[in-house]
mmCIF file of C-alpha atoms in Angstrom:
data_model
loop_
_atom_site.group_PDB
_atom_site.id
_atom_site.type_symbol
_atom_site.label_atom_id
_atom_site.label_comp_id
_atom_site.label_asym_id
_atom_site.label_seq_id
_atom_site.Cartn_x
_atom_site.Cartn_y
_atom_site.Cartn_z
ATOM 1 C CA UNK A 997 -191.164 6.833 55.287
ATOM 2 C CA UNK A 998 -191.291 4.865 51.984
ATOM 3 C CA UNK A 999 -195.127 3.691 50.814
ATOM 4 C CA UNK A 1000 -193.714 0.133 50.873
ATOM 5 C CA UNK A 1001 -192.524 -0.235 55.381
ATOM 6 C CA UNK A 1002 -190.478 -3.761 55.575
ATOM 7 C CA UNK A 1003 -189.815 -2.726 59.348
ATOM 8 C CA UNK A 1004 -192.979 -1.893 60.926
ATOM 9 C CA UNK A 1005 -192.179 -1.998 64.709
ATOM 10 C CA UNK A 1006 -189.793 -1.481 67.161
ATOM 11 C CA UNK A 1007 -189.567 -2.442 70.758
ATOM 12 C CA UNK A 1008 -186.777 -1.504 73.147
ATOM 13 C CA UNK A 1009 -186.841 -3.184 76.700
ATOM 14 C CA UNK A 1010 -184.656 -2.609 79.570
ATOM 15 C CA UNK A 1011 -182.964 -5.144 81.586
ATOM 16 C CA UNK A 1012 -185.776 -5.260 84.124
ATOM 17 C CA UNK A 1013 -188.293 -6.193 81.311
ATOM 18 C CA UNK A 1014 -189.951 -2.372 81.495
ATOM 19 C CA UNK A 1015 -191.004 -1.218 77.589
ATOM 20 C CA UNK A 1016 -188.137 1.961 77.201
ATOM 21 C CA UNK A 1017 -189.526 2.314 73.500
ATOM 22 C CA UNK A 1018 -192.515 1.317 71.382
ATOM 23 C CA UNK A 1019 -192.193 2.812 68.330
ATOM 24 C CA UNK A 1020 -194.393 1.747 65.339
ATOM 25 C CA UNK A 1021 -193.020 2.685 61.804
ATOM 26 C CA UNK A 1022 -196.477 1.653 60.087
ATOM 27 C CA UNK A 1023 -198.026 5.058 61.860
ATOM 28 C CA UNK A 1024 -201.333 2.637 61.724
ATOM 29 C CA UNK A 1025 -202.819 3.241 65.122
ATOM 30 C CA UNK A 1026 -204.823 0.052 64.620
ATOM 31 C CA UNK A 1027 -202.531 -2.276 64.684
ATOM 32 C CA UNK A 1028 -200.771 -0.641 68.040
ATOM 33 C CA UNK A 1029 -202.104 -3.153 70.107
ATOM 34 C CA UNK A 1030 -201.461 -5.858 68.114
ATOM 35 C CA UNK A 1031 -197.659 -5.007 67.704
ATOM 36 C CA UNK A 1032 -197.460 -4.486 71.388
ATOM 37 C CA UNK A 1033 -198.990 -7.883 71.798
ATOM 38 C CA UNK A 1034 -196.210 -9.252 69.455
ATOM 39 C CA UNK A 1035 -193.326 -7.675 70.872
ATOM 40 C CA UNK A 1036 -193.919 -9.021 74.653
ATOM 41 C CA UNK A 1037 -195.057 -12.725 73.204
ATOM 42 C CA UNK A 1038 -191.676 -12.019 70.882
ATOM 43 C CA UNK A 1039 -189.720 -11.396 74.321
ATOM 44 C CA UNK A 1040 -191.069 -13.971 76.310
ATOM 45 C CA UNK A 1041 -190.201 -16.826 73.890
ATOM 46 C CA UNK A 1042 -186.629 -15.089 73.316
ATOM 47 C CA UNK A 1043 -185.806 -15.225 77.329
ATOM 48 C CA UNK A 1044 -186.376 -18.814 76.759
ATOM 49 C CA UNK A 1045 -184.100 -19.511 73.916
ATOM 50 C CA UNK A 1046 -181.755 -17.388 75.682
ATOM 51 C CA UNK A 1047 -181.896 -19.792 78.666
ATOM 52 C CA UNK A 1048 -182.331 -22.589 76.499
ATOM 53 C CA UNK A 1049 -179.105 -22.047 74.301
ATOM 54 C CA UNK A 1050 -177.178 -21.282 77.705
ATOM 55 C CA UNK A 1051 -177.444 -25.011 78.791
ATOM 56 C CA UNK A 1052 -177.351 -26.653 75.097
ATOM 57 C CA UNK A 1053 -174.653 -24.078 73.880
ATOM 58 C CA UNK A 1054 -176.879 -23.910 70.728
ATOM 59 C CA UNK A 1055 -177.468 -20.897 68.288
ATOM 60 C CA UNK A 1056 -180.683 -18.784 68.873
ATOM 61 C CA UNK A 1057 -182.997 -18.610 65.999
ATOM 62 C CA UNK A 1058 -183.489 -14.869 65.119
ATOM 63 C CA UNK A 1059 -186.924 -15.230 64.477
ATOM 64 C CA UNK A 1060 -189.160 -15.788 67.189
ATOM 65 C CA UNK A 1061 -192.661 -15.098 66.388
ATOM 66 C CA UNK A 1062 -194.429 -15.925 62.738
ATOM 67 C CA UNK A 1063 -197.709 -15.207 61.855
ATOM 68 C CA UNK A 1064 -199.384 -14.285 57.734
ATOM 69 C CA UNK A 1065 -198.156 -10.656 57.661
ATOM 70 C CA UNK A 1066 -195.001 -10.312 60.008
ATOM 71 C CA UNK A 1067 -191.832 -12.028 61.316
ATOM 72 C CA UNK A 1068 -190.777 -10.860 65.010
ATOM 73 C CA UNK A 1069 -186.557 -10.820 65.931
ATOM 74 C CA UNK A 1070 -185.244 -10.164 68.818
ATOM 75 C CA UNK A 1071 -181.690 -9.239 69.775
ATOM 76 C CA UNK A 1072 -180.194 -8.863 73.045
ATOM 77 C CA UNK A 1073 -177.198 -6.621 74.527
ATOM 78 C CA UNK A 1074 -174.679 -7.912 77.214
ATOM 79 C CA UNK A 1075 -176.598 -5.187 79.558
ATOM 80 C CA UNK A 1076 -179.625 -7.515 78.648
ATOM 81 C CA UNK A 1077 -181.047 -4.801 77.175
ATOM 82 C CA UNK A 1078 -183.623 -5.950 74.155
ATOM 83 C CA UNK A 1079 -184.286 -5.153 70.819
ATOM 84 C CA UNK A 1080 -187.497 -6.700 69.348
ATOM 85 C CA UNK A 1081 -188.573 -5.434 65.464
ATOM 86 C CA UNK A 1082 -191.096 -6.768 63.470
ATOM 87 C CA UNK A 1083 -190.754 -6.823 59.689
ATOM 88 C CA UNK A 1084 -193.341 -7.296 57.490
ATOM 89 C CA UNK A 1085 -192.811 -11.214 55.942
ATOM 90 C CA UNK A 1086 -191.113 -11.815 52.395
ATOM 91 C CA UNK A 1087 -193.057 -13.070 49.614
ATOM 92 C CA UNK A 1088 -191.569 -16.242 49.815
ATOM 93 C CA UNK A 1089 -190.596 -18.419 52.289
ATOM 94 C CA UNK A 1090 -187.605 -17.397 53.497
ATOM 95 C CA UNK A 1091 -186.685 -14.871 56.166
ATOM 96 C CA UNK A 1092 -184.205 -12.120 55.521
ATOM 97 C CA UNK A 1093 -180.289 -12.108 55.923
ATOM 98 C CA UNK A 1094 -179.536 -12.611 59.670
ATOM 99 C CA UNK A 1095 -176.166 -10.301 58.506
ATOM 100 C CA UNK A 1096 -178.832 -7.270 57.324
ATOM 101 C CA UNK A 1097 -181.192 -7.900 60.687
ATOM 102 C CA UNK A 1098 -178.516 -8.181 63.222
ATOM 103 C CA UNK A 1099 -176.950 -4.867 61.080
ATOM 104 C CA UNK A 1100 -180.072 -3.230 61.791
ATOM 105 C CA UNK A 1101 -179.918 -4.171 65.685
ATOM 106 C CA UNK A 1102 -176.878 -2.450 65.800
ATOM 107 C CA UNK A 1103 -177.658 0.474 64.277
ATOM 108 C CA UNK A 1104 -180.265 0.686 66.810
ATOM 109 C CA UNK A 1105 -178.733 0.200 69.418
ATOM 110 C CA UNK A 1106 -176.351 2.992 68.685
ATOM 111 C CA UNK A 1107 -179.072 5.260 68.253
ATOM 112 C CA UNK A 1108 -180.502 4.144 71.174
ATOM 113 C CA UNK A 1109 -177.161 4.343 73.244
ATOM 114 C CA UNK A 1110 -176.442 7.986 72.221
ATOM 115 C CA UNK A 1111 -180.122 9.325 73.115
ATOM 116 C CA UNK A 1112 -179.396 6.641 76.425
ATOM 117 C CA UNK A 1113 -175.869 8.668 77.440
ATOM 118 C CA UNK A 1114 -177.656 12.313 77.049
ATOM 119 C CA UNK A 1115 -177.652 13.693 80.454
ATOM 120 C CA UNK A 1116 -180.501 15.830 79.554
ATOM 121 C CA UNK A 1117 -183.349 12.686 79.085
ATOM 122 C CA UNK A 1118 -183.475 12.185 82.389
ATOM 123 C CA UNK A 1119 -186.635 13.060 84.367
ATOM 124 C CA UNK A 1120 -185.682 14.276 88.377
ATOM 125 C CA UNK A 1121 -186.076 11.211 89.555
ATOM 126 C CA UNK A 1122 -183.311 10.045 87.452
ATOM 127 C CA UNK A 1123 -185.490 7.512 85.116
ATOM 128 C CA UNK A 1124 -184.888 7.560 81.132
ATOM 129 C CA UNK A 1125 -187.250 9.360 79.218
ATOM 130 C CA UNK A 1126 -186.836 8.881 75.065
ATOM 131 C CA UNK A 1127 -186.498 11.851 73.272
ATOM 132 C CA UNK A 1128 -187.970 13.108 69.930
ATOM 133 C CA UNK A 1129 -184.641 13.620 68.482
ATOM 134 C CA UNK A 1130 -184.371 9.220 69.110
ATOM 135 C CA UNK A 1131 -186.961 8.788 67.102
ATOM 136 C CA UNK A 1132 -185.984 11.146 64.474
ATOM 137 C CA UNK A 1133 -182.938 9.519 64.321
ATOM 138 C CA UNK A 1134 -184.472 6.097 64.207
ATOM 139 C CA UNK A 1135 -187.002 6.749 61.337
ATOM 140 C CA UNK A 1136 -184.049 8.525 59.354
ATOM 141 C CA UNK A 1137 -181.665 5.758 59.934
ATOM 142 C CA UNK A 1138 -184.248 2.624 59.146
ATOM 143 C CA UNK A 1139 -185.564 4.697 55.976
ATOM 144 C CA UNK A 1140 -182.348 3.704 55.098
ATOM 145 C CA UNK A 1141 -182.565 -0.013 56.215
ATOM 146 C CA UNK A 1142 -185.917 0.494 54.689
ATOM 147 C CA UNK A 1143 -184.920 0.356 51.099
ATOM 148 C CA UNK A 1144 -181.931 -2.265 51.486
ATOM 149 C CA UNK A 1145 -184.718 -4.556 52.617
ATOM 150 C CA UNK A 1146 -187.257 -3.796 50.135
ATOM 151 C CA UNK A 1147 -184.385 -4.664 46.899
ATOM 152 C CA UNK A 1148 -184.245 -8.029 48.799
ATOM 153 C CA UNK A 1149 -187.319 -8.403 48.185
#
């Protein structure tokens, strides 16, 4: 990964609310818990705009958590599958293009659907196991995403 990390975590939760993948691109063990923290506060306040936009027909604000160092978005398949990253916050005040972050979703979610539709990352009792190839593939594909961010900057 670059020096400079714009995306620093990911978090991929099934439609049952069970963590499939916590993946932290920052490879700084002591924020882990503090990520993790972030990424379930990030989905419970999304359910609620979720539900909240359903009976106001109103757009969802991509990002739902904001503290000094990091903005939290959330994104959220028809399977109500959920993508939560955190990226690192601009020097200014404004957030990033929701066109690049919802990009990035996608691109993640494709990932995520190919490693999903392998027959072979299944355990025996038929539950979904990540493999290392997904997160090969997701740390070669954000390096990417990476550096489009960063010349936002």
């Amino acid at each position: 990964m670059s020096a400079q990390n714009i995306i620093a975590y990911l978090g991929i939760v099934d439609n049952k609310n069970n963590p499939v993948v916590l993946h932290n691109f920052e490879k700084n063990q002591n924020e882990e818990l503090n990520f993790q923290m972030n990424v379930f506060c990030g989905l419970d306040i999304m359910e609620g705009k979720i539900k909240e936009a359903l009976y106001q027909n109103s757009l969802l604000n991509r990002v739902y958590l904001s503290d000094d160092e990091y903005d939290v978005y959330g994104y959220q398949t028809l399977t109500k599958t959920k993508f939560i990253l955190i990226i690192k916050q601009r020097n200014t005040l404004d957030t990033y293009d929701d066109t690049k972050v919802i990009n990035v979703f996608k691109e993640i979610q494709k990932i995520y659907q190919q490693d999903l539709f392998n027959p072979f990352n299944y355990y025996k009792s038929g539950h979904y196991k990540p493999s290392q190839i997904l997160f090969k593939n997701l740390d070669t594909k954000l390096q990417k995403q990476q550096e489009e961010f960063s010349r936002m900057q």
